[in-house]
Amino acid sequence: MTAAVEQRARGYIVTDGDDHLAVPVLLRYDPDAAAGAECPVVLHFPGGGYASPDRRVPRALLEAGLRTTRTEGAVRVWPCGRVQTVVEFHAPGEEPLVIQFDSVVLIRFLRRTHAEGPAGEPAVAAAAHRPGP
């Protein structure tokens, strides 16, 4: 069993105008919830509001989108300058949802998703506990 990784972040909803609405976002990665499939990163918006419901982004897409524009299904991720990353969601019958993050927050979160071993142990410690060949 692997511990879920959560991190609070601040996202900015990008609109047609110059306004950017700051919203709290809880980034969550729980490999045990995927039941063998690639586990997505869940973007949860506490308090609901403008960005409800939760949105899901494949972790590999989020990682690749930090460096270059990537699209998978209805989700697009791309770097915005040197320090920000944009995640764009398209859903049938809804306006596109465009959220801008500081890249360093996403990088830190993604590193933690790779660093966690069983029961929240760091991956290095978890590897030390595994029996050899």
PDB file of C-alpha atoms in Angstrom:
ATOM      1  CA  MET A   1       0.000   0.000   0.000  1.00  0.00           C
ATOM      2  CA  THR A   2       1.385   3.385  -1.040  1.00  0.00           C
ATOM      3  CA  ALA A   3       0.593   6.641   0.714  1.00  0.00           C
ATOM      4  CA  ALA A   4      -1.274   9.285  -1.234  1.00  0.00           C
ATOM      5  CA  VAL A   5       0.611  12.490  -1.967  1.00  0.00           C
ATOM      6  CA  GLU A   6      -1.227  15.769  -1.458  1.00  0.00           C
ATOM      7  CA  GLN A   7      -0.093  19.348  -1.807  1.00  0.00           C
ATOM      8  CA  ARG A   8      -1.938  22.627  -1.576  1.00  0.00           C
ATOM      9  CA  ALA A   9      -1.346  25.054  -4.414  1.00  0.00           C
ATOM     10  CA  ARG A  10      -2.664  28.296  -5.766  1.00  0.00           C
ATOM     11  CA  GLY A  11      -3.978  28.272  -9.284  1.00  0.00           C
ATOM     12  CA  TYR A  12      -5.147  31.162 -11.394  1.00  0.00           C
ATOM     13  CA  ILE A  13      -8.235  30.777 -13.559  1.00  0.00           C
ATOM     14  CA  VAL A  14      -7.409  32.443 -16.867  1.00  0.00           C
ATOM     15  CA  THR A  15     -10.330  34.234 -18.518  1.00  0.00           C
ATOM     16  CA  ASP A  16     -10.837  36.137 -21.770  1.00  0.00           C
ATOM     17  CA  GLY A  17     -10.016  39.434 -20.059  1.00  0.00           C
ATOM     18  CA  ASP A  18      -6.853  40.344 -18.234  1.00  0.00           C
ATOM     19  CA  ASP A  19      -8.316  39.129 -14.946  1.00  0.00           C
ATOM     20  CA  HIS A  20      -6.907  36.018 -13.317  1.00  0.00           C
ATOM     21  CA  LEU A  21      -9.009  34.625 -10.480  1.00  0.00           C
ATOM     22  CA  ALA A  22      -6.827  33.062  -7.747  1.00  0.00           C
ATOM     23  CA  VAL A  23      -8.245  29.750  -6.488  1.00  0.00           C
ATOM     24  CA  PRO A  24      -6.967  27.244  -3.936  1.00  0.00           C
ATOM     25  CA  VAL A  25      -6.206  23.841  -5.451  1.00  0.00           C
ATOM     26  CA  LEU A  26      -5.409  20.580  -3.715  1.00  0.00           C
ATOM     27  CA  LEU A  27      -3.147  18.404  -5.888  1.00  0.00           C
ATOM     28  CA  ARG A  28      -3.605  14.714  -5.074  1.00  0.00           C
ATOM     29  CA  TYR A  29      -1.927  11.564  -6.361  1.00  0.00           C
ATOM     30  CA  ASP A  30      -3.073   8.218  -4.972  1.00  0.00           C
ATOM     31  CA  PRO A  31      -1.580   5.222  -6.810  1.00  0.00           C
ATOM     32  CA  ASP A  32      -3.777   2.803  -4.847  1.00  0.00           C
ATOM     33  CA  ALA A  33      -6.939   4.401  -6.263  1.00  0.00           C
ATOM     34  CA  ALA A  34      -6.085   3.466  -9.859  1.00  0.00           C
ATOM     35  CA  ALA A  35      -6.427  -0.320  -9.468  1.00  0.00           C
ATOM     36  CA  GLY A  36      -3.505  -1.140 -11.772  1.00  0.00           C
ATOM     37  CA  ALA A  37      -4.087   1.617 -14.318  1.00  0.00           C
ATOM     38  CA  GLU A  38      -1.998   4.772 -14.619  1.00  0.00           C
ATOM     39  CA  CYS A  39      -3.061   6.933 -11.714  1.00  0.00           C
ATOM     40  CA  PRO A  40      -4.045  10.495 -12.590  1.00  0.00           C
ATOM     41  CA  VAL A  41      -3.239  13.606 -10.632  1.00  0.00           C
ATOM     42  CA  VAL A  42      -6.494  14.974  -9.223  1.00  0.00           C
ATOM     43  CA  LEU A  43      -7.010  18.720  -9.001  1.00  0.00           C
ATOM     44  CA  HIS A  44      -9.530  19.343  -6.230  1.00  0.00           C
ATOM     45  CA  PHE A  45     -10.987  22.801  -5.724  1.00  0.00           C
ATOM     46  CA  PRO A  46     -11.955  23.165  -2.041  1.00  0.00           C
ATOM     47  CA  GLY A  47     -15.208  25.005  -1.550  1.00  0.00           C
ATOM     48  CA  GLY A  48     -16.444  24.258  -5.064  1.00  0.00           C
ATOM     49  CA  GLY A  49     -17.183  27.414  -6.943  1.00  0.00           C
ATOM     50  CA  TYR A  50     -15.873  28.335 -10.347  1.00  0.00           C
ATOM     51  CA  ALA A  51     -13.661  25.329 -10.992  1.00  0.00           C
ATOM     52  CA  SER A  52     -15.825  22.495  -9.615  1.00  0.00           C
ATOM     53  CA  PRO A  53     -15.839  19.500 -10.038  1.00  0.00           C
ATOM     54  CA  ASP A  54     -12.490  17.744  -9.536  1.00  0.00           C
ATOM     55  CA  ARG A  55     -10.372  17.492 -12.674  1.00  0.00           C
ATOM     56  CA  ARG A  56      -7.959  14.691 -13.564  1.00  0.00           C
ATOM     57  CA  VAL A  57      -4.674  14.943 -15.432  1.00  0.00           C
ATOM     58  CA  PRO A  58      -2.454  11.975 -16.303  1.00  0.00           C
ATOM     59  CA  ARG A  59       0.778  12.375 -14.322  1.00  0.00           C
ATOM     60  CA  ALA A  60       2.935  11.735 -17.412  1.00  0.00           C
ATOM     61  CA  LEU A  61       1.042  14.454 -19.309  1.00  0.00           C
ATOM     62  CA  LEU A  62       1.559  16.944 -16.489  1.00  0.00           C
ATOM     63  CA  GLU A  63       5.282  16.126 -16.389  1.00  0.00           C
ATOM     64  CA  ALA A  64       5.739  16.413 -20.158  1.00  0.00           C
ATOM     65  CA  GLY A  65       3.725  19.637 -20.288  1.00  0.00           C
ATOM     66  CA  LEU A  66       6.253  21.343 -18.034  1.00  0.00           C
ATOM     67  CA  ARG A  67       8.710  21.322 -20.968  1.00  0.00           C
ATOM     68  CA  THR A  68       6.590  21.469 -24.106  1.00  0.00           C
ATOM     69  CA  THR A  69       2.941  21.579 -25.163  1.00  0.00           C
ATOM     70  CA  ARG A  70       1.244  18.212 -24.734  1.00  0.00           C
ATOM     71  CA  THR A  71      -2.355  17.136 -25.284  1.00  0.00           C
ATOM     72  CA  GLU A  72      -4.142  13.972 -24.252  1.00  0.00           C
ATOM     73  CA  GLY A  73      -7.867  13.692 -24.827  1.00  0.00           C
ATOM     74  CA  ALA A  74      -9.579  16.806 -23.477  1.00  0.00           C
ATOM     75  CA  VAL A  75      -6.564  18.007 -21.462  1.00  0.00           C
ATOM     76  CA  ARG A  76      -3.718  20.196 -22.693  1.00  0.00           C
ATOM     77  CA  VAL A  77      -0.674  21.237 -20.642  1.00  0.00           C
ATOM     78  CA  TRP A  78       1.985  23.704 -21.701  1.00  0.00           C
ATOM     79  CA  PRO A  79       4.768  25.851 -20.265  1.00  0.00           C
ATOM     80  CA  CYS A  80       3.965  29.555 -20.038  1.00  0.00           C
ATOM     81  CA  GLY A  81       7.247  31.410 -19.957  1.00  0.00           C
ATOM     82  CA  ARG A  82      10.003  30.091 -17.720  1.00  0.00           C
ATOM     83  CA  VAL A  83       8.150  29.885 -14.415  1.00  0.00           C
ATOM     84  CA  GLN A  84       4.523  28.989 -15.083  1.00  0.00           C
ATOM     85  CA  THR A  85       2.552  26.088 -16.489  1.00  0.00           C
ATOM     86  CA  VAL A  86      -0.971  26.134 -17.895  1.00  0.00           C
ATOM     87  CA  VAL A  87      -3.447  23.253 -17.681  1.00  0.00           C
ATOM     88  CA  GLU A  88      -6.481  23.462 -19.970  1.00  0.00           C
ATOM     89  CA  PHE A  89      -9.575  21.265 -19.720  1.00  0.00           C
ATOM     90  CA  HIS A  90     -12.284  20.854 -22.355  1.00  0.00           C
ATOM     91  CA  ALA A  91     -15.555  19.110 -21.528  1.00  0.00           C
ATOM     92  CA  PRO A  92     -18.590  18.716 -23.783  1.00  0.00           C
ATOM     93  CA  GLY A  93     -21.138  21.455 -23.136  1.00  0.00           C
ATOM     94  CA  GLU A  94     -18.812  23.464 -20.878  1.00  0.00           C
ATOM     95  CA  GLU A  95     -16.563  26.453 -21.321  1.00  0.00           C
ATOM     96  CA  PRO A  96     -12.873  25.516 -21.384  1.00  0.00           C
ATOM     97  CA  LEU A  97     -11.244  25.744 -17.956  1.00  0.00           C
ATOM     98  CA  VAL A  98      -7.741  27.206 -18.092  1.00  0.00           C
ATOM     99  CA  ILE A  99      -5.640  27.200 -14.911  1.00  0.00           C
ATOM    100  CA  GLN A 100      -2.159  28.658 -14.525  1.00  0.00           C
ATOM    101  CA  PHE A 101       0.270  27.367 -11.870  1.00  0.00           C
ATOM    102  CA  ASP A 102       3.748  28.282 -10.755  1.00  0.00           C
ATOM    103  CA  SER A 103       5.848  25.501 -12.293  1.00  0.00           C
ATOM    104  CA  VAL A 104       7.974  25.051  -9.173  1.00  0.00           C
ATOM    105  CA  VAL A 105       4.881  23.962  -7.217  1.00  0.00           C
ATOM    106  CA  LEU A 106       4.020  21.317  -9.819  1.00  0.00           C
ATOM    107  CA  ILE A 107       7.642  20.126 -10.026  1.00  0.00           C
ATOM    108  CA  ARG A 108       7.863  19.757  -6.250  1.00  0.00           C
ATOM    109  CA  PHE A 109       4.571  17.846  -6.175  1.00  0.00           C
ATOM    110  CA  LEU A 110       5.553  15.542  -9.051  1.00  0.00           C
ATOM    111  CA  ARG A 111       8.898  14.755  -7.410  1.00  0.00           C
ATOM    112  CA  ARG A 112       7.040  13.727  -4.278  1.00  0.00           C
ATOM    113  CA  THR A 113       4.789  11.384  -6.304  1.00  0.00           C
ATOM    114  CA  HIS A 114       7.900   9.550  -7.496  1.00  0.00           C
ATOM    115  CA  ALA A 115       9.717   9.678  -4.157  1.00  0.00           C
ATOM    116  CA  GLU A 116       7.059   7.988  -2.020  1.00  0.00           C
ATOM    117  CA  GLY A 117       7.452   4.268  -1.401  1.00  0.00           C
ATOM    118  CA  PRO A 118       5.206   1.842   0.484  1.00  0.00           C
ATOM    119  CA  ALA A 119       3.278   3.386   3.390  1.00  0.00           C
ATOM    120  CA  GLY A 120       4.778   6.804   2.750  1.00  0.00           C
ATOM    121  CA  GLU A 121       8.425   5.727   3.068  1.00  0.00           C
ATOM    122  CA  PRO A 122      10.831   7.580   0.807  1.00  0.00           C
ATOM    123  CA  ALA A 123      11.586   5.468  -2.287  1.00  0.00           C
ATOM    124  CA  VAL A 124      15.258   5.142  -1.307  1.00  0.00           C
ATOM    125  CA  ALA A 125      14.317   3.691   2.089  1.00  0.00           C
ATOM    126  CA  ALA A 126      11.698   1.454   0.486  1.00  0.00           C
ATOM    127  CA  ALA A 127      14.281   0.103  -1.972  1.00  0.00           C
ATOM    128  CA  ALA A 128      16.617  -0.722   0.921  1.00  0.00           C
ATOM    129  CA  HIS A 129      13.898  -2.910   2.474  1.00  0.00           C
ATOM    130  CA  ARG A 130      13.258  -4.936  -0.686  1.00  0.00           C
ATOM    131  CA  PRO A 131      14.914  -8.345  -0.808  1.00  0.00           C
ATOM    132  CA  GLY A 132      17.633  -8.760  -3.420  1.00  0.00           C
ATOM    133  CA  PRO A 133      17.554 -11.237  -6.343  1.00  0.00           C
TER     134      PRO A 133
END
